[in-house]
Amino acid sequence: MAGKRDKPEEIVLKLRQVEVLQGQGSSVADAVRQIGVTQQTYYRWRKEYGGMSRDQLKRLKQLETENQRLRRAVSDLTLDKMVLAEAARG
């Protein structure tokens, strides 16, 4: 059963909500339950997005997009090189 996917901005806000709730004395389990995710999801999000600001999140998205574009360019060039090497052999 697949649930909805939260956007990174929403994830950062939910992580901050958990921090506030913990600061008010709630346990991790109660705080996570209040934001509507499982503890496993919370810890995964905290590992990936913990401590990020919105500016850092935007920069991360930009870098991921650029990395994807560069990977495509490298794979295209590698394919071209392989085709040329095969044609040169005969």
PDB file of C-alpha atoms in Angstrom:
ATOM      1  CA  MET A   1       0.000   0.000   0.000  1.00  0.00           C
ATOM      2  CA  ALA A   2       1.727   3.138  -1.204  1.00  0.00           C
ATOM      3  CA  GLY A   3       1.240   6.427   0.611  1.00  0.00           C
ATOM      4  CA  LYS A   4       1.791   9.946  -0.591  1.00  0.00           C
ATOM      5  CA  ARG A   5       5.297  11.222  -1.046  1.00  0.00           C
ATOM      6  CA  ASP A   6       6.226  14.309   0.915  1.00  0.00           C
ATOM      7  CA  LYS A   7       8.204  17.041  -0.779  1.00  0.00           C
ATOM      8  CA  PRO A   8      11.607  17.826   0.718  1.00  0.00           C
ATOM      9  CA  GLU A   9      10.346  21.202   1.965  1.00  0.00           C
ATOM     10  CA  GLU A  10       7.517  19.458   3.813  1.00  0.00           C
ATOM     11  CA  ILE A  11       9.938  16.927   5.252  1.00  0.00           C
ATOM     12  CA  VAL A  12      12.164  19.675   6.668  1.00  0.00           C
ATOM     13  CA  LEU A  13       9.117  21.355   8.236  1.00  0.00           C
ATOM     14  CA  LYS A  14       7.951  18.077   9.775  1.00  0.00           C
ATOM     15  CA  LEU A  15      11.421  17.426  11.194  1.00  0.00           C
ATOM     16  CA  ARG A  16      11.335  20.864  12.806  1.00  0.00           C
ATOM     17  CA  GLN A  17       7.885  20.116  14.232  1.00  0.00           C
ATOM     18  CA  VAL A  18       9.247  16.970  15.859  1.00  0.00           C
ATOM     19  CA  GLU A  19      12.123  18.985  17.367  1.00  0.00           C
ATOM     20  CA  VAL A  20       9.642  21.496  18.813  1.00  0.00           C
ATOM     21  CA  LEU A  21       7.431  18.752  20.217  1.00  0.00           C
ATOM     22  CA  GLN A  22      10.437  17.049  21.786  1.00  0.00           C
ATOM     23  CA  GLY A  23      11.468  20.378  23.284  1.00  0.00           C
ATOM     24  CA  GLN A  24       8.030  20.575  24.889  1.00  0.00           C
ATOM     25  CA  GLY A  25       8.593  17.220  26.549  1.00  0.00           C
ATOM     26  CA  SER A  26       7.001  14.753  24.126  1.00  0.00           C
ATOM     27  CA  SER A  27       8.726  11.470  23.419  1.00  0.00           C
ATOM     28  CA  VAL A  28       9.988  10.726  19.914  1.00  0.00           C
ATOM     29  CA  ALA A  29       7.226   8.181  19.394  1.00  0.00           C
ATOM     30  CA  ASP A  30       4.484  10.661  20.359  1.00  0.00           C
ATOM     31  CA  ALA A  31       5.969  13.491  18.298  1.00  0.00           C
ATOM     32  CA  VAL A  32       6.343  11.287  15.218  1.00  0.00           C
ATOM     33  CA  ARG A  33       2.789  10.029  15.614  1.00  0.00           C
ATOM     34  CA  GLN A  34       1.526  13.630  15.716  1.00  0.00           C
ATOM     35  CA  ILE A  35       3.156  14.517  12.378  1.00  0.00           C
ATOM     36  CA  GLY A  36       1.696  11.355  10.826  1.00  0.00           C
ATOM     37  CA  VAL A  37       4.716   9.217   9.931  1.00  0.00           C
ATOM     38  CA  THR A  38       6.362   6.100  11.299  1.00  0.00           C
ATOM     39  CA  GLN A  39       9.487   6.179  13.435  1.00  0.00           C
ATOM     40  CA  GLN A  40      11.417   4.441  10.665  1.00  0.00           C
ATOM     41  CA  THR A  41      10.431   7.180   8.214  1.00  0.00           C
ATOM     42  CA  TYR A  42      11.338   9.864  10.744  1.00  0.00           C
ATOM     43  CA  TYR A  43      14.822   8.451  11.305  1.00  0.00           C
ATOM     44  CA  ARG A  44      15.384   8.030   7.553  1.00  0.00           C
ATOM     45  CA  TRP A  45      14.334  11.630   6.944  1.00  0.00           C
ATOM     46  CA  ARG A  46      16.493  12.855   9.821  1.00  0.00           C
ATOM     47  CA  LYS A  47      19.477  11.041   8.374  1.00  0.00           C
ATOM     48  CA  GLU A  48      18.947  12.589   4.931  1.00  0.00           C
ATOM     49  CA  TYR A  49      17.555  16.049   5.705  1.00  0.00           C
ATOM     50  CA  GLY A  50      18.411  16.648   9.371  1.00  0.00           C
ATOM     51  CA  GLY A  51      19.721  20.122  10.115  1.00  0.00           C
ATOM     52  CA  MET A  52      19.090  21.491   6.625  1.00  0.00           C
ATOM     53  CA  SER A  53      17.742  24.950   5.984  1.00  0.00           C
ATOM     54  CA  ARG A  54      15.596  25.853   2.986  1.00  0.00           C
ATOM     55  CA  ASP A  55      18.578  27.409   1.199  1.00  0.00           C
ATOM     56  CA  GLN A  56      20.632  24.267   1.651  1.00  0.00           C
ATOM     57  CA  LEU A  57      17.701  22.198   0.410  1.00  0.00           C
ATOM     58  CA  LYS A  58      17.402  24.301  -2.754  1.00  0.00           C
ATOM     59  CA  ARG A  59      21.141  23.973  -3.360  1.00  0.00           C
ATOM     60  CA  LEU A  60      20.911  20.198  -2.874  1.00  0.00           C
ATOM     61  CA  LYS A  61      18.150  19.996  -5.489  1.00  0.00           C
ATOM     62  CA  GLN A  62      20.206  22.068  -7.931  1.00  0.00           C
ATOM     63  CA  LEU A  63      23.244  19.848  -7.445  1.00  0.00           C
ATOM     64  CA  GLU A  64      21.186  16.679  -7.892  1.00  0.00           C
ATOM     65  CA  THR A  65      19.711  18.038 -11.144  1.00  0.00           C
ATOM     66  CA  GLU A  66      23.142  19.033 -12.433  1.00  0.00           C
ATOM     67  CA  ASN A  67      24.569  15.653 -11.444  1.00  0.00           C
ATOM     68  CA  GLN A  68      21.795  13.889 -13.367  1.00  0.00           C
ATOM     69  CA  ARG A  69      22.467  16.015 -16.461  1.00  0.00           C
ATOM     70  CA  LEU A  70      26.223  15.345 -16.289  1.00  0.00           C
ATOM     71  CA  ARG A  71      25.684  11.592 -15.860  1.00  0.00           C
ATOM     72  CA  ARG A  72      23.527  11.559 -18.993  1.00  0.00           C
ATOM     73  CA  ALA A  73      26.192  13.484 -20.911  1.00  0.00           C
ATOM     74  CA  VAL A  74      28.935  11.072 -19.809  1.00  0.00           C
ATOM     75  CA  SER A  75      26.864   8.020 -20.737  1.00  0.00           C
ATOM     76  CA  ASP A  76      26.107   9.486 -24.183  1.00  0.00           C
ATOM     77  CA  LEU A  77      29.794  10.211 -24.786  1.00  0.00           C
ATOM     78  CA  THR A  78      30.793   6.750 -23.586  1.00  0.00           C
ATOM     79  CA  LEU A  79      28.286   5.177 -25.955  1.00  0.00           C
ATOM     80  CA  ASP A  80      29.613   7.282 -28.850  1.00  0.00           C
ATOM     81  CA  LYS A  81      33.168   6.237 -27.996  1.00  0.00           C
ATOM     82  CA  MET A  82      32.193   2.556 -27.968  1.00  0.00           C
ATOM     83  CA  VAL A  83      30.461   2.867 -31.342  1.00  0.00           C
ATOM     84  CA  LEU A  84      33.506   4.575 -32.852  1.00  0.00           C
ATOM     85  CA  ALA A  85      35.870   1.974 -31.389  1.00  0.00           C
ATOM     86  CA  GLU A  86      33.721  -0.818 -32.836  1.00  0.00           C
ATOM     87  CA  ALA A  87      33.655   0.881 -36.252  1.00  0.00           C
ATOM     88  CA  ALA A  88      37.443   1.337 -36.181  1.00  0.00           C
ATOM     89  CA  ARG A  89      37.996  -2.382 -35.617  1.00  0.00           C
ATOM     90  CA  GLY A  90      36.241  -3.273 -38.805  1.00  0.00           C
TER      91      GLY A  90
END
